[in-house]
């Protein structure tokens, strides 16, 4: 008999302020409400997320988000069994805003507090949406993350590889910026690429010559800049077709690289888990139809089942945090009011630390 649990989740690690209520019981999980308030308009003039602006906006919006999430679920705080909050990794000011808000609610109501790793939220989403059983292979591809993980349990992940520099979403965003296309770059580059010839410009396929499933995307941006400058030098500017061909060539390089590295990750995963292989993908970049279908094909070739959560649960949201909180709650995990916000928090403690900072702060 599985005890039914209802948990309020909070997310504020980057530029989305979010609150959600999730219930989980005998018949699986149900998202009772999921409120996401984006901050695009606050950051658009700066060409990227400004951490201090993000933190202030989270502090201002979290309480209304919580009230909306409860109202939409038709529940009160007294109906909750616990409160789960992203405690890292991410932009530290935003993470602190969420943690402080959750601590306040916990102190005022006595609700147990559970700190959740944002990446675990993404990585456990296939269990929330499709009830996928452990273990499974997970690819996180977003503006801030890119890694292959084997999910063994709510707190147990093995990192098989990931980007050594930019995340793919970051590369799409930078490509859009270099070509004067609107942000977020992913959807604009994908739309342009539809009318483009992916073979006109020859982009590199980074790290395919090296074994393993680490990835690199920062070289693609440099290649694009060089090709763009060459066309501009020859013709005095870019035509619509030049832009489309550049986008198509760039996107094809990302598609080919992710497909090949996914095949390798699948081989590594199958070595250890031969029965009923499942690969799940999450993150905003999974919205790209060329990438999605290449991953699906790579998965089919290896005899695996492919699953991708609906887009609203692929991108940053608080339902995944509430759900990950439920999974942790069931293992007996509880945090006290000494819960700290962590800018860097790798899911696999044994994997080497990533260097540098990305859109979401320190790389995890
Ligand atoms: O998961 P998400 O909402 O936030 C992060 O955790 O970063 O992902 C946002 C990223 C952005 O970089 C955006 O350009 C990218 O996902 N993205 C896409 C597409 N839609 C969103 N990238 C490629 N193709 C798309 N259709
Ligand atoms: Zn995320």
mmCIF file of C-alpha atoms and ligand atoms in Angstrom:
data_model
loop_
_atom_site.group_PDB
_atom_site.id
_atom_site.type_symbol
_atom_site.label_atom_id
_atom_site.label_comp_id
_atom_site.label_asym_id
_atom_site.label_seq_id
_atom_site.Cartn_x
_atom_site.Cartn_y
_atom_site.Cartn_z
ATOM 1 C CA UNK A 1 0.000 0.000 0.000
ATOM 2 C CA UNK A 2 1.569 3.284 -1.128
ATOM 3 C CA UNK A 3 0.771 6.242 1.128
ATOM 4 C CA UNK A 4 -0.719 9.133 -0.876
ATOM 5 C CA UNK A 5 1.472 12.221 -0.598
ATOM 6 C CA UNK A 6 0.728 15.782 -1.709
ATOM 7 C CA UNK A 7 3.720 18.079 -1.983
ATOM 8 C CA UNK A 8 4.229 21.742 -2.825
ATOM 9 C CA UNK A 9 7.323 22.372 -4.971
ATOM 10 C CA UNK A 10 9.281 25.603 -5.559
ATOM 11 C CA UNK A 11 11.792 26.317 -8.348
ATOM 12 C CA UNK A 12 13.885 29.483 -8.780
ATOM 13 C CA UNK A 13 17.347 28.384 -9.941
ATOM 14 C CA UNK A 14 17.523 30.367 -13.190
ATOM 15 C CA UNK A 15 15.010 32.682 -14.873
ATOM 16 C CA UNK A 16 11.714 30.905 -14.176
ATOM 17 C CA UNK A 17 9.858 31.415 -10.902
ATOM 18 C CA UNK A 18 7.689 28.343 -10.394
ATOM 19 C CA UNK A 19 5.423 26.636 -7.859
ATOM 20 C CA UNK A 20 3.453 23.417 -8.259
ATOM 21 C CA UNK A 21 1.409 20.859 -6.359
ATOM 22 C CA UNK A 22 1.915 17.164 -7.140
ATOM 23 C CA UNK A 23 0.115 14.197 -5.640
ATOM 24 C CA UNK A 24 1.474 10.659 -5.751
ATOM 25 C CA UNK A 25 -0.201 7.487 -4.588
ATOM 26 C CA UNK A 26 -1.244 3.974 -5.530
ATOM 27 C CA UNK A 27 -2.191 5.019 -9.084
ATOM 28 C CA UNK A 28 0.915 7.045 -9.847
ATOM 29 C CA UNK A 29 1.551 10.777 -9.934
ATOM 30 C CA UNK A 30 -0.728 13.662 -10.819
ATOM 31 C CA UNK A 31 0.265 17.282 -11.388
ATOM 32 C CA UNK A 32 -2.526 19.193 -9.623
ATOM 33 C CA UNK A 33 -1.104 22.587 -10.622
ATOM 34 C CA UNK A 34 2.063 23.981 -12.183
ATOM 35 C CA UNK A 35 2.651 27.734 -12.318
ATOM 36 C CA UNK A 36 5.679 29.111 -14.188
ATOM 37 C CA UNK A 37 6.382 32.832 -14.375
ATOM 38 C CA UNK A 38 9.206 33.538 -16.839
ATOM 39 C CA UNK A 39 11.477 36.581 -16.706
ATOM 40 C CA UNK A 40 12.398 36.923 -20.408
ATOM 41 C CA UNK A 41 11.263 40.537 -20.625
ATOM 42 C CA UNK A 42 13.455 41.519 -17.638
ATOM 43 C CA UNK A 43 16.643 40.138 -19.185
ATOM 44 C CA UNK A 44 16.091 40.602 -22.934
ATOM 45 C CA UNK A 45 17.907 43.950 -23.103
ATOM 46 C CA UNK A 46 21.057 42.351 -21.633
ATOM 47 C CA UNK A 47 21.409 39.370 -24.005
ATOM 48 C CA UNK A 48 21.414 36.849 -21.129
ATOM 49 C CA UNK A 49 20.168 36.215 -17.592
ATOM 50 C CA UNK A 50 21.372 38.870 -15.106
ATOM 51 C CA UNK A 51 21.716 36.999 -11.768
ATOM 52 C CA UNK A 52 20.875 39.948 -9.496
ATOM 53 C CA UNK A 53 17.780 40.906 -11.505
ATOM 54 C CA UNK A 54 16.701 37.244 -11.517
ATOM 55 C CA UNK A 55 17.119 36.902 -7.729
ATOM 56 C CA UNK A 56 15.073 40.030 -7.016
ATOM 57 C CA UNK A 57 12.306 38.932 -9.389
ATOM 58 C CA UNK A 58 12.152 35.497 -7.740
ATOM 59 C CA UNK A 59 11.910 37.097 -4.282
ATOM 60 C CA UNK A 60 9.039 39.273 -5.532
ATOM 61 C CA UNK A 61 7.107 36.567 -7.379
ATOM 62 C CA UNK A 62 7.502 33.408 -5.289
ATOM 63 C CA UNK A 63 4.679 34.094 -2.836
ATOM 64 C CA UNK A 64 2.127 34.843 -5.577
ATOM 65 C CA UNK A 65 3.290 31.737 -7.456
ATOM 66 C CA UNK A 66 2.693 29.635 -4.338
ATOM 67 C CA UNK A 67 -0.758 31.133 -3.823
ATOM 68 C CA UNK A 68 -1.682 30.529 -7.467
ATOM 69 C CA UNK A 69 -0.437 26.939 -7.359
ATOM 70 C CA UNK A 70 -2.512 26.202 -4.244
ATOM 71 C CA UNK A 71 -5.565 27.935 -5.679
ATOM 72 C CA UNK A 72 -5.357 26.079 -8.987
ATOM 73 C CA UNK A 73 -5.002 22.774 -7.117
ATOM 74 C CA UNK A 74 -7.979 23.747 -4.921
ATOM 75 C CA UNK A 75 -5.918 23.006 -1.823
ATOM 76 C CA UNK A 76 -4.456 24.810 1.195
ATOM 77 C CA UNK A 77 -1.044 24.537 2.846
ATOM 78 C CA UNK A 78 -2.711 22.384 5.515
ATOM 79 C CA UNK A 79 -3.420 19.765 2.795
ATOM 80 C CA UNK A 80 0.297 19.400 1.989
ATOM 81 C CA UNK A 81 2.491 16.635 3.404
ATOM 82 C CA UNK A 82 5.762 18.463 2.712
ATOM 83 C CA UNK A 83 7.390 21.360 0.873
ATOM 84 C CA UNK A 84 10.144 20.656 -1.673
ATOM 85 C CA UNK A 85 12.486 23.330 -2.995
ATOM 86 C CA UNK A 86 15.357 23.507 -5.477
ATOM 87 C CA UNK A 87 18.448 23.896 -3.281
ATOM 88 C CA UNK A 88 20.912 23.949 -6.234
ATOM 89 C CA UNK A 89 22.655 23.909 -8.617
ATOM 90 C CA UNK A 90 21.937 27.275 -10.198
ATOM 91 C CA UNK A 91 22.324 31.024 -9.870
ATOM 92 C CA UNK A 92 22.876 31.353 -6.149
ATOM 93 C CA UNK A 93 20.698 34.434 -5.502
ATOM 94 C CA UNK A 94 17.695 32.765 -7.102
ATOM 95 C CA UNK A 95 18.270 29.466 -5.315
ATOM 96 C CA UNK A 96 18.528 31.344 -2.002
ATOM 97 C CA UNK A 97 15.232 33.155 -2.676
ATOM 98 C CA UNK A 98 13.466 29.819 -3.121
ATOM 99 C CA UNK A 99 15.134 28.164 -0.141
ATOM 100 C CA UNK A 100 14.298 31.113 2.147
ATOM 101 C CA UNK A 101 10.669 31.110 0.983
ATOM 102 C CA UNK A 102 10.350 27.346 1.585
ATOM 103 C CA UNK A 103 11.999 27.636 5.008
ATOM 104 C CA UNK A 104 9.543 30.403 5.949
ATOM 105 C CA UNK A 105 6.568 28.227 4.965
ATOM 106 C CA UNK A 106 8.038 25.229 6.771
ATOM 107 C CA UNK A 107 8.727 27.230 9.955
ATOM 108 C CA UNK A 108 5.232 28.751 9.933
ATOM 109 C CA UNK A 109 3.313 25.542 9.208
ATOM 110 C CA UNK A 110 5.516 22.761 10.540
ATOM 111 C CA UNK A 111 5.564 21.104 7.083
ATOM 112 C CA UNK A 112 8.648 18.934 6.531
ATOM 113 C CA UNK A 113 11.212 20.631 4.255
ATOM 114 C CA UNK A 114 12.995 18.761 1.459
ATOM 115 C CA UNK A 115 15.874 20.232 -0.542
ATOM 116 C CA UNK A 116 15.941 18.959 -4.125
ATOM 117 C CA UNK A 117 18.745 18.912 -6.688
ATOM 118 C CA UNK A 118 17.411 20.715 -9.782
ATOM 119 C CA UNK A 119 19.094 18.159 -12.065
ATOM 120 C CA UNK A 120 17.432 15.311 -10.148
ATOM 121 C CA UNK A 121 14.129 17.080 -10.810
ATOM 122 C CA UNK A 122 14.776 16.893 -14.570
ATOM 123 C CA UNK A 123 16.187 13.377 -14.354
ATOM 124 C CA UNK A 124 13.194 11.972 -12.408
ATOM 125 C CA UNK A 125 10.570 13.591 -14.683
ATOM 126 C CA UNK A 126 10.096 10.414 -16.809
ATOM 127 C CA UNK A 127 8.882 8.729 -13.616
ATOM 128 C CA UNK A 128 6.433 11.560 -12.962
ATOM 129 C CA UNK A 129 5.027 11.578 -16.515
ATOM 130 C CA UNK A 130 5.324 7.914 -17.582
ATOM 131 C CA UNK A 131 6.006 5.936 -14.418
ATOM 132 C CA UNK A 132 9.330 4.691 -15.892
ATOM 133 C CA UNK A 133 11.022 2.143 -13.577
ATOM 134 C CA UNK A 134 14.684 2.401 -12.495
ATOM 135 C CA UNK A 135 17.179 2.021 -14.061
ATOM 136 C CA UNK A 136 16.970 4.113 -17.254
ATOM 137 C CA UNK A 137 19.295 6.201 -19.382
ATOM 138 C CA UNK A 138 18.705 9.930 -19.274
ATOM 139 C CA UNK A 139 19.900 12.713 -21.574
ATOM 140 C CA UNK A 140 19.503 16.233 -20.172
ATOM 141 C CA UNK A 141 19.783 18.831 -22.954
ATOM 142 C CA UNK A 142 18.930 22.408 -22.098
ATOM 143 C CA UNK A 143 20.341 25.916 -22.003
ATOM 144 C CA UNK A 144 22.292 25.101 -18.871
ATOM 145 C CA UNK A 145 22.859 21.354 -18.865
ATOM 146 C CA UNK A 146 24.002 18.556 -21.123
ATOM 147 C CA UNK A 147 24.751 15.174 -19.643
ATOM 148 C CA UNK A 148 24.094 11.455 -19.981
ATOM 149 C CA UNK A 149 23.063 9.817 -16.721
ATOM 150 C CA UNK A 150 21.978 6.390 -15.617
ATOM 151 C CA UNK A 151 19.196 6.872 -13.077
ATOM 152 C CA UNK A 152 19.394 4.033 -10.537
ATOM 153 C CA UNK A 153 17.307 5.612 -7.762
ATOM 154 C CA UNK A 154 16.015 8.984 -6.476
ATOM 155 C CA UNK A 155 19.448 9.814 -5.066
ATOM 156 C CA UNK A 156 21.633 7.565 -7.163
ATOM 157 C CA UNK A 157 22.846 8.600 -10.612
ATOM 158 C CA UNK A 158 25.896 7.647 -12.669
ATOM 159 C CA UNK A 159 27.185 10.306 -15.055
ATOM 160 C CA UNK A 160 28.409 8.707 -18.298
ATOM 161 C CA UNK A 161 29.526 11.956 -19.916
ATOM 162 C CA UNK A 162 28.445 15.453 -20.810
ATOM 163 C CA UNK A 163 29.520 18.732 -22.304
ATOM 164 C CA UNK A 164 32.975 19.975 -21.471
ATOM 165 C CA UNK A 165 32.021 23.581 -22.292
ATOM 166 C CA UNK A 166 28.719 25.048 -23.561
ATOM 167 C CA UNK A 167 25.336 23.348 -23.254
ATOM 168 C CA UNK A 168 23.555 22.833 -26.614
ATOM 169 C CA UNK A 169 20.824 25.374 -25.795
ATOM 170 C CA UNK A 170 23.551 27.913 -25.052
ATOM 171 C CA UNK A 171 25.064 27.171 -28.487
ATOM 172 C CA UNK A 172 21.651 27.691 -30.166
ATOM 173 C CA UNK A 173 21.217 30.963 -28.252
ATOM 174 C CA UNK A 174 24.685 32.225 -29.236
ATOM 175 C CA UNK A 175 24.115 31.205 -32.877
ATOM 176 C CA UNK A 176 20.894 33.212 -32.932
ATOM 177 C CA UNK A 177 22.684 36.220 -31.434
ATOM 178 C CA UNK A 178 25.480 36.013 -34.036
ATOM 179 C CA UNK A 179 22.904 35.937 -36.853
ATOM 180 C CA UNK A 180 20.647 38.655 -35.430
ATOM 181 C CA UNK A 181 17.781 36.242 -34.701
ATOM 182 C CA UNK A 182 15.485 36.622 -31.656
ATOM 183 C CA UNK A 183 16.008 34.898 -28.271
ATOM 184 C CA UNK A 184 15.557 32.200 -27.102
ATOM 185 C CA UNK A 185 17.732 31.054 -29.991
ATOM 186 C CA UNK A 186 16.618 27.414 -30.252
ATOM 187 C CA UNK A 187 13.198 27.957 -31.812
ATOM 188 C CA UNK A 188 14.441 30.773 -34.123
ATOM 189 C CA UNK A 189 17.417 28.764 -35.391
ATOM 190 C CA UNK A 190 15.211 25.696 -35.918
ATOM 191 C CA UNK A 191 12.681 27.752 -37.886
ATOM 192 C CA UNK A 192 15.403 29.282 -40.128
ATOM 193 C CA UNK A 193 17.057 25.886 -40.618
ATOM 194 C CA UNK A 194 13.889 24.490 -42.225
ATOM 195 C CA UNK A 195 14.564 26.543 -45.376
ATOM 196 C CA UNK A 196 18.326 25.911 -45.302
ATOM 197 C CA UNK A 197 20.795 23.545 -46.947
ATOM 198 C CA UNK A 198 22.716 21.726 -44.164
ATOM 199 C CA UNK A 199 25.528 20.734 -46.560
ATOM 200 C CA UNK A 200 26.541 24.208 -47.821
ATOM 201 C CA UNK A 201 28.645 25.097 -44.771
ATOM 202 C CA UNK A 202 30.768 22.308 -43.319
ATOM 203 C CA UNK A 203 30.641 22.505 -39.521
ATOM 204 C CA UNK A 204 32.914 20.329 -37.340
ATOM 205 C CA UNK A 205 31.537 17.350 -35.392
ATOM 206 C CA UNK A 206 33.322 18.010 -32.053
ATOM 207 C CA UNK A 207 34.813 15.145 -30.023
ATOM 208 C CA UNK A 208 33.503 12.388 -32.326
ATOM 209 C CA UNK A 209 37.109 11.314 -32.809
ATOM 210 C CA UNK A 210 37.450 10.679 -29.070
ATOM 211 C CA UNK A 211 35.983 7.652 -27.292
ATOM 212 C CA UNK A 212 33.244 8.046 -24.704
ATOM 213 C CA UNK A 213 30.242 10.331 -24.635
ATOM 214 C CA UNK A 214 31.633 13.722 -23.646
ATOM 215 C CA UNK A 215 30.480 16.575 -25.858
ATOM 216 C CA UNK A 216 31.680 20.051 -26.797
ATOM 217 C CA UNK A 217 29.645 22.822 -28.402
ATOM 218 C CA UNK A 218 31.715 25.984 -28.062
ATOM 219 C CA UNK A 219 33.728 25.277 -31.265
ATOM 220 C CA UNK A 220 30.522 25.333 -33.331
ATOM 221 C CA UNK A 221 29.938 28.927 -32.347
ATOM 222 C CA UNK A 222 33.469 29.904 -33.397
ATOM 223 C CA UNK A 223 33.047 28.041 -36.702
ATOM 224 C CA UNK A 224 29.762 29.829 -37.325
ATOM 225 C CA UNK A 225 31.313 33.207 -36.624
ATOM 226 C CA UNK A 226 34.130 32.500 -39.103
ATOM 227 C CA UNK A 227 31.739 31.341 -41.845
ATOM 228 C CA UNK A 228 29.424 34.292 -41.270
ATOM 229 C CA UNK A 229 32.345 36.755 -41.460
ATOM 230 C CA UNK A 230 33.590 35.126 -44.652
ATOM 231 C CA UNK A 231 30.202 35.491 -46.377
ATOM 232 C CA UNK A 232 29.920 39.089 -45.179
ATOM 233 C CA UNK A 233 33.452 39.843 -46.457
ATOM 234 C CA UNK A 234 32.627 38.332 -49.878
ATOM 235 C CA UNK A 235 29.125 39.697 -50.404
ATOM 236 C CA UNK A 236 28.884 42.655 -48.053
ATOM 237 C CA UNK A 237 26.105 41.082 -45.953
ATOM 238 C CA UNK A 238 23.968 38.011 -45.284
ATOM 239 C CA UNK A 239 20.944 37.091 -47.391
ATOM 240 C CA UNK A 240 17.971 35.250 -45.932
ATOM 241 C CA UNK A 241 19.266 32.076 -47.659
ATOM 242 C CA UNK A 242 22.782 32.501 -46.190
ATOM 243 C CA UNK A 243 21.270 32.744 -42.732
ATOM 244 C CA UNK A 244 19.067 29.687 -43.301
ATOM 245 C CA UNK A 245 22.021 27.654 -44.620
ATOM 246 C CA UNK A 246 24.180 28.651 -41.637
ATOM 247 C CA UNK A 247 21.396 27.642 -39.224
ATOM 248 C CA UNK A 248 20.825 24.341 -41.059
ATOM 249 C CA UNK A 249 24.553 23.499 -41.049
ATOM 250 C CA UNK A 250 24.894 24.353 -37.356
ATOM 251 C CA UNK A 251 21.790 22.385 -36.366
ATOM 252 C CA UNK A 252 22.885 19.352 -38.398
ATOM 253 C CA UNK A 253 26.224 19.345 -36.553
ATOM 254 C CA UNK A 254 24.410 19.336 -33.189
ATOM 255 C CA UNK A 255 22.024 16.600 -34.411
ATOM 256 C CA UNK A 256 24.832 14.341 -35.705
ATOM 257 C CA UNK A 257 26.933 14.815 -32.569
ATOM 258 C CA UNK A 258 24.081 14.141 -30.146
ATOM 259 C CA UNK A 259 22.925 11.103 -32.173
ATOM 260 C CA UNK A 260 26.390 9.505 -32.200
ATOM 261 C CA UNK A 261 27.078 10.228 -28.523
ATOM 262 C CA UNK A 262 23.635 8.854 -27.651
ATOM 263 C CA UNK A 263 24.467 5.595 -29.460
ATOM 264 C CA UNK A 264 27.659 5.370 -27.395
ATOM 265 C CA UNK A 265 25.860 6.175 -24.138
ATOM 266 C CA UNK A 266 23.304 3.509 -25.024
ATOM 267 C CA UNK A 267 26.105 0.948 -25.536
ATOM 268 C CA UNK A 268 27.592 1.798 -22.132
ATOM 269 C CA UNK A 269 24.173 1.579 -20.511
ATOM 270 C CA UNK A 270 23.317 -1.717 -22.244
ATOM 271 C CA UNK A 271 26.540 -3.277 -20.968
ATOM 272 C CA UNK A 272 25.148 -3.005 -17.460
ATOM 273 C CA UNK A 273 21.391 -3.018 -17.955
ATOM 274 C CA UNK A 274 20.470 -5.272 -20.877
ATOM 275 C CA UNK A 275 16.778 -5.754 -20.016
ATOM 276 C CA UNK A 276 14.103 -3.434 -21.459
ATOM 277 C CA UNK A 277 16.349 -0.434 -22.163
ATOM 278 C CA UNK A 278 14.715 2.971 -21.912
ATOM 279 C CA UNK A 279 16.225 6.310 -22.852
ATOM 280 C CA UNK A 280 14.501 9.459 -21.657
ATOM 281 C CA UNK A 281 15.293 12.992 -22.698
ATOM 282 C CA UNK A 282 14.510 16.276 -20.903
ATOM 283 C CA UNK A 283 15.394 19.951 -21.247
ATOM 284 C CA UNK A 284 14.334 22.726 -23.617
ATOM 285 C CA UNK A 285 16.494 21.486 -26.504
ATOM 286 C CA UNK A 286 14.416 18.291 -26.601
ATOM 287 C CA UNK A 287 11.744 20.507 -28.204
ATOM 288 C CA UNK A 288 13.811 20.570 -31.419
ATOM 289 C CA UNK A 289 12.139 18.162 -33.825
ATOM 290 C CA UNK A 290 15.308 17.330 -35.804
ATOM 291 C CA UNK A 291 17.149 16.496 -32.575
ATOM 292 C CA UNK A 292 14.225 14.565 -31.178
ATOM 293 C CA UNK A 293 13.799 12.402 -34.243
ATOM 294 C CA UNK A 294 17.562 11.706 -34.487
ATOM 295 C CA UNK A 295 17.573 10.596 -30.843
ATOM 296 C CA UNK A 296 14.531 8.445 -31.441
ATOM 297 C CA UNK A 297 16.222 6.769 -34.423
ATOM 298 C CA UNK A 298 19.456 6.210 -32.455
ATOM 299 C CA UNK A 299 17.414 4.644 -29.670
ATOM 300 C CA UNK A 300 15.489 2.385 -32.115
ATOM 301 C CA UNK A 301 18.760 1.179 -33.636
ATOM 302 C CA UNK A 302 19.852 -0.005 -30.212
ATOM 303 C CA UNK A 303 16.514 -1.659 -29.454
ATOM 304 C CA UNK A 304 15.551 0.824 -26.748
ATOM 305 C CA UNK A 305 12.335 2.635 -25.899
ATOM 306 C CA UNK A 306 12.441 6.408 -26.300
ATOM 307 C CA UNK A 307 10.454 8.720 -24.066
ATOM 308 C CA UNK A 308 10.306 12.491 -23.785
ATOM 309 C CA UNK A 309 8.069 14.301 -21.278
ATOM 310 C CA UNK A 310 5.646 16.909 -22.619
ATOM 311 C CA UNK A 311 7.447 20.181 -23.262
ATOM 312 C CA UNK A 312 5.994 22.019 -20.252
ATOM 313 C CA UNK A 313 7.632 19.411 -18.011
ATOM 314 C CA UNK A 314 10.852 19.234 -20.094
ATOM 315 C CA UNK A 315 11.713 22.881 -19.442
ATOM 316 C CA UNK A 316 12.192 24.351 -15.969
ATOM 317 C CA UNK A 317 9.121 23.892 -13.755
ATOM 318 C CA UNK A 318 8.244 23.176 -10.129
ATOM 319 C CA UNK A 319 6.190 20.007 -10.706
ATOM 320 C CA UNK A 320 9.451 18.106 -11.247
ATOM 321 C CA UNK A 321 10.774 19.536 -7.966
ATOM 322 C CA UNK A 322 7.622 18.550 -6.052
ATOM 323 C CA UNK A 323 7.822 15.058 -7.560
ATOM 324 C CA UNK A 324 11.550 14.653 -6.780
ATOM 325 C CA UNK A 325 10.663 15.831 -3.244
ATOM 326 C CA UNK A 326 8.064 13.043 -2.998
ATOM 327 C CA UNK A 327 10.658 10.467 -4.069
ATOM 328 C CA UNK A 328 13.112 11.774 -1.446
ATOM 329 C CA UNK A 329 10.379 11.931 1.215
ATOM 330 C CA UNK A 330 9.634 8.235 0.618
ATOM 331 C CA UNK A 331 13.293 7.410 1.283
ATOM 332 C CA UNK A 332 12.954 9.124 4.679
ATOM 333 C CA UNK A 333 14.938 12.222 3.663
ATOM 334 C CA UNK A 334 14.105 15.429 5.562
ATOM 335 C CA UNK A 335 16.008 18.723 5.727
ATOM 336 C CA UNK A 336 16.153 21.154 8.615
ATOM 337 C CA UNK A 337 16.088 24.944 8.652
ATOM 338 C CA UNK A 338 19.861 24.753 8.166
ATOM 339 C CA UNK A 339 19.311 23.664 4.530
ATOM 340 C CA UNK A 340 21.809 25.586 2.389
ATOM 341 C CA UNK A 341 21.611 26.809 -1.201
ATOM 342 C CA UNK A 342 24.330 25.228 -3.368
ATOM 343 C CA UNK A 343 25.566 26.899 -6.589
ATOM 344 C CA UNK A 344 27.332 23.699 -7.667
ATOM 345 C CA UNK A 345 25.840 20.286 -6.935
ATOM 346 C CA UNK A 346 26.760 17.398 -9.244
ATOM 347 C CA UNK A 347 24.294 14.504 -9.320
ATOM 348 C CA UNK A 348 27.079 11.971 -9.487
ATOM 349 C CA UNK A 349 29.466 12.741 -6.613
ATOM 350 C CA UNK A 350 32.160 10.581 -8.163
ATOM 351 C CA UNK A 351 32.308 12.475 -11.487
ATOM 352 C CA UNK A 352 34.990 15.142 -11.991
ATOM 353 C CA UNK A 353 33.918 18.756 -11.328
ATOM 354 C CA UNK A 354 33.109 20.787 -14.458
ATOM 355 C CA UNK A 355 35.072 23.977 -14.921
ATOM 356 C CA UNK A 356 33.621 27.409 -15.551
ATOM 357 C CA UNK A 357 30.223 29.016 -15.469
ATOM 358 C CA UNK A 358 27.268 28.787 -17.805
ATOM 359 C CA UNK A 359 23.905 30.434 -18.154
ATOM 360 C CA UNK A 360 22.912 28.835 -14.841
ATOM 361 C CA UNK A 361 26.006 29.766 -12.866
ATOM 362 C CA UNK A 362 28.709 27.289 -11.893
ATOM 363 C CA UNK A 363 28.639 24.127 -14.002
ATOM 364 C CA UNK A 364 27.452 21.050 -12.095
HETATM 365 O O1 LIG B 1 15.210 23.639 -20.165
HETATM 366 P P1 LIG B 1 15.172 25.099 -20.499
HETATM 367 O O2 LIG B 1 13.850 25.793 -20.543
HETATM 368 O O3 LIG B 1 16.026 25.941 -19.487
HETATM 369 C C1 LIG B 1 17.291 25.611 -19.110
HETATM 370 O O4 LIG B 1 17.430 24.812 -18.164
HETATM 371 O O5 LIG B 1 18.206 26.140 -19.746
HETATM 372 O O6 LIG B 1 15.926 25.222 -21.915
HETATM 373 C C2 LIG B 1 16.041 26.450 -22.583
HETATM 374 C C3 LIG B 1 16.984 26.242 -23.744
HETATM 375 C C4 LIG B 1 17.320 27.552 -24.450
HETATM 376 O O7 LIG B 1 18.720 27.638 -24.616
HETATM 377 C C5 LIG B 1 16.601 27.415 -25.789
HETATM 378 O O8 LIG B 1 17.248 28.089 -26.861
HETATM 379 C C6 LIG B 1 16.612 25.917 -26.006
HETATM 380 O O9 LIG B 1 16.398 25.366 -24.720
HETATM 381 N N1 LIG B 1 15.547 25.520 -26.924
HETATM 382 C C7 LIG B 1 15.772 24.927 -28.108
HETATM 383 C C8 LIG B 1 14.507 24.807 -28.740
HETATM 384 N N2 LIG B 1 13.556 25.304 -27.894
HETATM 385 C C9 LIG B 1 14.212 25.728 -26.775
HETATM 386 N N3 LIG B 1 16.921 24.546 -28.704
HETATM 387 C C10 LIG B 1 16.821 24.007 -29.930
HETATM 388 N N4 LIG B 1 15.657 23.861 -30.607
HETATM 389 C C11 LIG B 1 14.487 24.246 -30.053
HETATM 390 N N5 LIG B 1 13.349 24.103 -30.735
HETATM 391 ZN ZN1 LIG B 2 16.804 23.081 -15.834
#
